[in-house]
Amino acid sequence: MPRELEPSTSEKTFVLEALKQKLRIDGRDFESFRGLELSFGEDYGLADVQLGKTRVLARVSAEVAKPFSDRPFDGIFQITTELGPMASPAFETGRQTEQEVLLARLIEKAIRRSGAIDTESLCIVAGQKCWQVRVDVHFLHHDGGLVDASCIAVVAALQHFRRPDVSVEGEKIIIHTLTERVPVPLSILHVPICVTYSFYHGGEISLVDATLQEEQLRDGDMTITLNKFGEVCQIAKAGGLPIGALALLQCARVALVKVQEITAFIQKRLEEDQTLRTRRDNLLESTAENPR
């Protein structure tokens, strides 16, 4: 099975000694994220996130389906992840690694199980028809921070997505095109954001948004998911170094500041995209051709 190229002994010693002196290889401090870029596609629900060199693409789609029998008043919301050789040679198509399983579970808990989307708003006819919303997450390049980048991509794509409007006439369901009616945004209750910490030197040093090299050298990690109101959605720690209560509280305080900054950044990009779309639509409506 392919593996990531591990750091050499010299690289390991250099990075760990630099951390002791409160230095990181890329010049960031311990509580700083790498440069975050977010762009949206022409279609609604397509978000492209770059966190440093890590790049993740999330696409939202919706179709009419039958609701689950045990939840007749709820729609269906699913998240699928795909880690392939494009992201890193360590990943294979069709074969899930332990990292991919943990990643999929973390995103699932952070967004779907935290109730970020109001699934009752996806119901069309109780027990018969509902919207099935699906988010496909594609990892294009892996340089650390996959959980944080994919969470940002998913929540940004969900906020950007618009589904077709629906009307019910008796037993007939009419799905209107985008030209007939204005598409409808999803009902999002809150915006959870993941912040992953990496620990070194027995837990004495903790830093956020580790690069791939820093992830390979860490003693343990922990992912905290919060929204901008300070509500903790999940704390995930799959083994590794034990963390004390005081250290956990300090990490949560720093994570809340980062979550508020990222949430504001996503909202700013959404508003910019909406402004561009409105301007483009106005230009299209104002153009006219003279009959010849």
Short mmCIF file of C-alpha atoms in Angstrom, two decimals:
data_model
loop_
_atom_site.label_atom_id
_atom_site.label_comp_id
_atom_site.label_asym_id
_atom_site.label_seq_id
_atom_site.Cartn_x
_atom_site.Cartn_y
_atom_site.Cartn_z
CA MET A 1 0.00 0.00 0.00
CA PRO A 2 1.44 3.45 -0.92
CA ARG A 3 2.54 5.74 1.90
CA GLU A 4 3.36 9.40 2.26
CA LEU A 5 7.04 10.24 2.00
CA GLU A 6 8.11 10.63 5.63
CA PRO A 7 10.37 13.47 6.78
CA SER A 8 14.05 12.64 7.14
CA THR A 9 15.74 12.57 10.53
CA SER A 10 17.31 15.97 9.85
CA GLU A 11 13.96 17.50 8.87
CA LYS A 12 12.30 16.02 11.96
CA THR A 13 14.97 17.41 14.30
CA PHE A 14 14.89 20.82 12.60
CA VAL A 15 11.09 21.20 12.76
CA LEU A 16 10.78 20.04 16.38
CA GLU A 17 13.65 22.25 17.54
CA ALA A 18 12.08 25.22 15.75
CA LEU A 19 8.79 24.58 17.55
CA LYS A 20 10.63 24.67 20.88
CA GLN A 21 11.79 28.17 19.92
CA LYS A 22 8.19 29.14 19.02
CA LEU A 23 8.94 29.12 15.28
CA ARG A 24 7.19 27.41 12.39
CA ILE A 25 8.78 26.62 9.05
CA ASP A 26 6.34 28.82 7.10
CA GLY A 27 6.71 31.77 9.50
CA ARG A 28 3.24 31.61 11.07
CA ASP A 29 2.61 31.81 14.79
CA PHE A 30 1.02 28.84 16.58
CA GLU A 31 -2.53 30.23 16.39
CA SER A 32 -2.63 31.27 12.74
CA PHE A 33 -4.24 29.56 9.76
CA ARG A 34 -2.59 29.49 6.35
CA GLY A 35 -3.92 31.79 3.64
CA LEU A 36 -7.56 30.94 2.94
CA GLU A 37 -9.07 31.35 -0.53
CA LEU A 38 -12.70 30.66 -1.39
CA SER A 39 -14.32 30.87 -4.83
CA PHE A 40 -17.67 29.79 -6.22
CA GLY A 41 -18.55 28.29 -9.59
CA GLU A 42 -21.06 29.42 -12.17
CA ASP A 43 -23.59 26.92 -10.86
CA TYR A 44 -25.10 27.26 -7.41
CA GLY A 45 -23.55 25.00 -4.76
CA LEU A 46 -19.99 24.71 -6.09
CA ALA A 47 -17.26 25.88 -3.67
CA ASP A 48 -13.51 25.71 -4.18
CA VAL A 49 -11.40 26.13 -1.03
CA GLN A 50 -7.64 26.55 -0.82
CA LEU A 51 -6.01 26.42 2.60
CA GLY A 52 -2.35 26.98 1.90
CA LYS A 53 -1.51 24.29 -0.65
CA THR A 54 -4.42 22.08 0.41
CA ARG A 55 -7.32 22.30 -2.06
CA VAL A 56 -10.84 20.92 -1.63
CA LEU A 57 -13.84 21.11 -3.96
CA ALA A 58 -17.42 20.66 -2.69
CA ARG A 59 -20.48 20.34 -4.94
CA VAL A 60 -24.10 20.29 -3.71
CA SER A 61 -26.88 18.63 -5.71
CA ALA A 62 -30.55 17.97 -5.00
CA GLU A 63 -33.16 15.61 -6.39
CA VAL A 64 -36.65 14.53 -5.42
CA ALA A 65 -36.76 11.21 -3.56
CA LYS A 66 -38.89 9.24 -1.12
CA PRO A 67 -38.20 9.99 2.57
CA PHE A 68 -37.15 7.28 5.00
CA SER A 69 -40.10 5.42 6.51
CA ASP A 70 -39.03 6.20 10.09
CA ARG A 71 -38.71 9.96 9.31
CA PRO A 72 -41.61 10.78 6.96
CA PHE A 73 -41.50 14.54 7.66
CA ASP A 74 -37.76 14.97 7.01
CA GLY A 75 -35.77 15.30 3.84
CA ILE A 76 -32.50 13.44 3.20
CA PHE A 77 -29.06 15.00 3.64
CA GLN A 78 -25.88 13.11 2.75
CA ILE A 79 -22.16 13.91 2.58
CA THR A 80 -19.74 11.78 0.54
CA THR A 81 -15.96 12.17 0.46
CA GLU A 82 -13.49 11.03 -2.16
CA LEU A 83 -9.77 10.77 -1.46
CA GLY A 84 -7.86 9.66 -4.53
CA PRO A 85 -4.35 9.69 -6.02
CA MET A 86 -4.94 13.27 -7.25
CA ALA A 87 -4.76 14.51 -3.66
CA SER A 88 -1.81 12.35 -2.65
CA PRO A 89 -0.05 9.15 -3.83
CA ALA A 90 -0.90 7.63 -0.43
CA PHE A 91 -4.60 7.37 -1.40
CA GLU A 92 -6.05 4.79 -3.78
CA THR A 93 -9.31 4.90 -5.71
CA GLY A 94 -11.87 2.44 -4.35
CA ARG A 95 -9.87 1.58 -1.22
CA GLN A 96 -10.62 3.53 1.93
CA THR A 97 -7.74 4.22 4.27
CA GLU A 98 -8.15 4.74 8.02
CA GLN A 99 -7.57 8.47 7.50
CA GLU A 100 -10.40 8.68 4.97
CA VAL A 101 -12.82 6.84 7.29
CA LEU A 102 -11.98 9.19 10.20
CA LEU A 103 -12.27 12.22 7.92
CA ALA A 104 -15.70 11.17 6.63
CA ARG A 105 -16.96 10.57 10.18
CA LEU A 106 -15.67 13.92 11.42
CA ILE A 107 -17.38 15.86 8.62
CA GLU A 108 -20.56 13.82 9.09
CA LYS A 109 -20.68 14.59 12.83
CA ALA A 110 -19.71 18.23 12.42
CA ILE A 111 -22.38 19.13 9.87
CA ARG A 112 -25.12 16.54 9.52
CA ARG A 113 -25.42 15.29 13.09
CA SER A 114 -25.08 18.77 14.57
CA GLY A 115 -28.31 19.74 12.80
CA ALA A 116 -26.76 22.42 10.62
CA ILE A 117 -29.51 21.95 8.03
CA ASP A 118 -33.24 21.98 8.80
CA THR A 119 -34.18 18.67 7.17
CA GLU A 120 -37.90 19.25 7.81
CA SER A 121 -37.76 22.14 5.32
CA LEU A 122 -36.77 19.60 2.65
CA CYS A 123 -40.10 17.78 2.94
CA ILE A 124 -42.47 18.23 -0.03
CA VAL A 125 -45.26 15.73 0.72
CA ALA A 126 -45.01 13.91 4.06
CA GLY A 127 -44.08 10.26 3.62
CA GLN A 128 -44.09 10.49 -0.18
CA LYS A 129 -41.75 13.09 -1.63
CA CYS A 130 -38.83 15.10 -0.28
CA TRP A 131 -35.61 16.73 -1.40
CA GLN A 132 -32.48 14.60 -1.19
CA VAL A 133 -29.53 16.97 -0.77
CA ARG A 134 -26.10 15.51 -1.39
CA VAL A 135 -22.67 17.07 -0.94
CA ASP A 136 -19.76 15.51 -2.83
CA VAL A 137 -16.35 16.47 -1.40
CA HIS A 138 -13.35 16.04 -3.70
CA PHE A 139 -9.79 16.46 -2.42
CA LEU A 140 -7.56 17.91 -5.13
CA HIS A 141 -4.34 18.41 -3.16
CA HIS A 142 -3.25 17.26 0.30
CA ASP A 143 -0.83 19.36 2.33
CA GLY A 144 -2.39 18.96 5.77
CA GLY A 145 -5.58 20.35 7.31
CA LEU A 146 -8.00 18.21 5.28
CA VAL A 147 -10.68 18.27 7.99
CA ASP A 148 -10.68 22.05 8.37
CA ALA A 149 -10.58 22.74 4.62
CA SER A 150 -13.32 20.23 3.77
CA CYS A 151 -15.60 21.58 6.53
CA ILE A 152 -15.21 25.13 5.18
CA ALA A 153 -15.89 23.91 1.64
CA VAL A 154 -19.06 22.03 2.64
CA VAL A 155 -20.65 24.83 4.69
CA ALA A 156 -19.78 27.42 2.01
CA ALA A 157 -21.28 25.24 -0.74
CA LEU A 158 -24.45 24.63 1.30
CA GLN A 159 -24.94 28.36 1.88
CA HIS A 160 -24.32 29.09 -1.80
CA PHE A 161 -26.67 26.37 -3.09
CA ARG A 162 -30.17 27.11 -4.40
CA ARG A 163 -32.74 24.41 -5.12
CA PRO A 164 -35.63 24.74 -7.60
CA ASP A 165 -38.94 25.94 -6.19
CA VAL A 166 -41.74 23.40 -5.91
CA SER A 167 -45.52 23.70 -5.90
CA VAL A 168 -48.05 20.99 -5.06
CA GLU A 169 -51.43 20.86 -6.80
CA GLY A 170 -53.48 17.99 -5.40
CA GLU A 171 -51.35 14.91 -6.00
CA LYS A 172 -49.27 16.62 -8.68
CA ILE A 173 -45.82 18.00 -7.85
CA ILE A 174 -44.44 20.71 -10.13
CA ILE A 175 -40.71 21.51 -10.07
CA HIS A 176 -40.21 24.97 -11.53
CA THR A 177 -37.17 25.86 -13.61
CA LEU A 178 -34.79 28.64 -12.61
CA THR A 179 -36.34 30.91 -15.23
CA GLU A 180 -39.90 30.33 -13.99
CA ARG A 181 -39.26 31.02 -10.31
CA VAL A 182 -36.42 32.27 -8.18
CA PRO A 183 -34.51 29.28 -6.72
CA VAL A 184 -34.78 28.69 -2.97
CA PRO A 185 -31.79 28.65 -0.55
CA LEU A 186 -31.45 25.88 1.99
CA SER A 187 -32.65 26.48 5.55
CA ILE A 188 -29.37 26.51 7.52
CA LEU A 189 -29.73 26.70 11.30
CA HIS A 190 -26.07 27.32 12.16
CA VAL A 191 -22.63 27.19 10.51
CA PRO A 192 -20.22 24.73 12.18
CA ILE A 193 -16.49 25.17 11.52
CA CYS A 194 -13.75 22.67 12.42
CA VAL A 195 -10.45 23.74 14.00
CA THR A 196 -7.79 21.03 14.33
CA TYR A 197 -5.00 21.24 16.89
CA SER A 198 -1.70 19.37 16.74
CA PHE A 199 0.33 18.67 19.89
CA TYR A 200 4.10 18.33 20.30
CA HIS A 201 6.67 17.73 23.03
CA GLY A 202 4.30 15.93 25.38
CA GLY A 203 1.50 18.44 24.93
CA GLU A 204 3.58 21.48 25.88
CA ILE A 205 3.18 22.93 22.36
CA SER A 206 -0.09 23.14 20.44
CA LEU A 207 -0.71 24.73 17.06
CA VAL A 208 -3.57 25.08 14.60
CA ASP A 209 -3.73 24.23 10.89
CA ALA A 210 -0.67 21.99 10.69
CA THR A 211 0.93 21.34 7.31
CA LEU A 212 1.44 17.77 6.10
CA GLN A 213 5.00 17.74 7.43
CA GLU A 214 3.88 19.02 10.83
CA GLU A 215 1.08 16.41 10.92
CA GLN A 216 3.58 13.62 10.35
CA LEU A 217 5.63 14.72 13.37
CA ARG A 218 2.88 15.45 15.91
CA ASP A 219 2.29 13.43 19.08
CA GLY A 220 -1.49 13.83 18.97
CA ASP A 221 -4.31 15.87 17.49
CA MET A 222 -7.78 17.11 18.40
CA THR A 223 -10.57 18.64 16.32
CA ILE A 224 -13.01 21.12 17.89
CA THR A 225 -16.15 22.06 15.97
CA LEU A 226 -18.00 25.25 16.96
CA ASN A 227 -20.27 27.86 15.46
CA LYS A 228 -19.87 31.62 15.79
CA PHE A 229 -22.13 31.67 18.88
CA GLY A 230 -19.64 29.53 20.83
CA GLU A 231 -21.78 26.38 20.78
CA VAL A 232 -19.58 23.26 20.73
CA CYS A 233 -20.82 20.79 18.11
CA GLN A 234 -18.17 18.12 18.68
CA ILE A 235 -14.75 17.44 20.14
CA ALA A 236 -12.96 14.62 18.31
CA LYS A 237 -9.76 13.02 19.53
CA ALA A 238 -8.83 9.66 18.04
CA GLY A 239 -6.13 8.47 20.43
CA GLY A 240 -2.69 9.99 20.77
CA LEU A 241 -1.49 12.26 23.55
CA PRO A 242 -3.89 12.87 26.49
CA ILE A 243 -4.95 16.51 26.91
CA GLY A 244 -5.77 18.19 30.23
CA ALA A 245 -8.97 20.11 30.93
CA LEU A 246 -7.26 23.51 31.14
CA ALA A 247 -5.48 22.96 27.82
CA LEU A 248 -8.80 21.93 26.26
CA LEU A 249 -10.52 25.11 27.47
CA GLN A 250 -7.69 27.26 26.13
CA CYS A 251 -7.88 25.53 22.76
CA ALA A 252 -11.65 26.08 22.65
CA ARG A 253 -11.25 29.81 23.40
CA VAL A 254 -8.75 30.26 20.57
CA ALA A 255 -10.85 28.10 18.24
CA LEU A 256 -13.91 30.32 18.80
CA VAL A 257 -11.99 33.39 17.58
CA LYS A 258 -10.86 31.50 14.47
CA VAL A 259 -14.38 30.22 13.80
CA GLN A 260 -15.82 33.75 13.98
CA GLU A 261 -13.14 35.01 11.56
CA ILE A 262 -13.73 32.17 9.07
CA THR A 263 -17.53 32.55 9.27
CA ALA A 264 -17.23 36.28 8.52
CA PHE A 265 -14.88 35.50 5.61
CA ILE A 266 -17.35 33.00 4.10
CA GLN A 267 -20.22 35.49 4.47
CA LYS A 268 -18.15 38.19 2.77
CA ARG A 269 -17.38 35.91 -0.20
CA LEU A 270 -21.05 34.92 -0.48
CA GLU A 271 -22.12 38.57 -0.57
CA GLU A 272 -19.49 39.35 -3.23
CA ASP A 273 -20.68 36.44 -5.37
CA GLN A 274 -24.31 37.52 -5.02
CA THR A 275 -23.40 41.08 -6.03
CA LEU A 276 -21.64 39.80 -9.15
CA ARG A 277 -24.61 37.60 -10.09
CA THR A 278 -27.07 40.45 -9.59
CA ARG A 279 -24.96 42.78 -11.71
CA ARG A 280 -24.66 40.15 -14.46
CA ASP A 281 -28.41 39.45 -14.44
CA ASN A 282 -29.17 43.17 -14.68
CA LEU A 283 -26.85 43.50 -17.67
CA LEU A 284 -28.51 40.56 -19.41
CA GLU A 285 -31.96 42.04 -18.82
CA SER A 286 -30.93 45.49 -20.05
CA THR A 287 -29.46 44.27 -23.35
CA ALA A 288 -31.76 44.24 -26.37
CA GLU A 289 -31.38 43.47 -30.03
CA ASN A 290 -32.99 45.57 -32.74
CA PRO A 291 -35.10 43.55 -35.17
CA ARG A 292 -33.65 43.42 -38.68
#
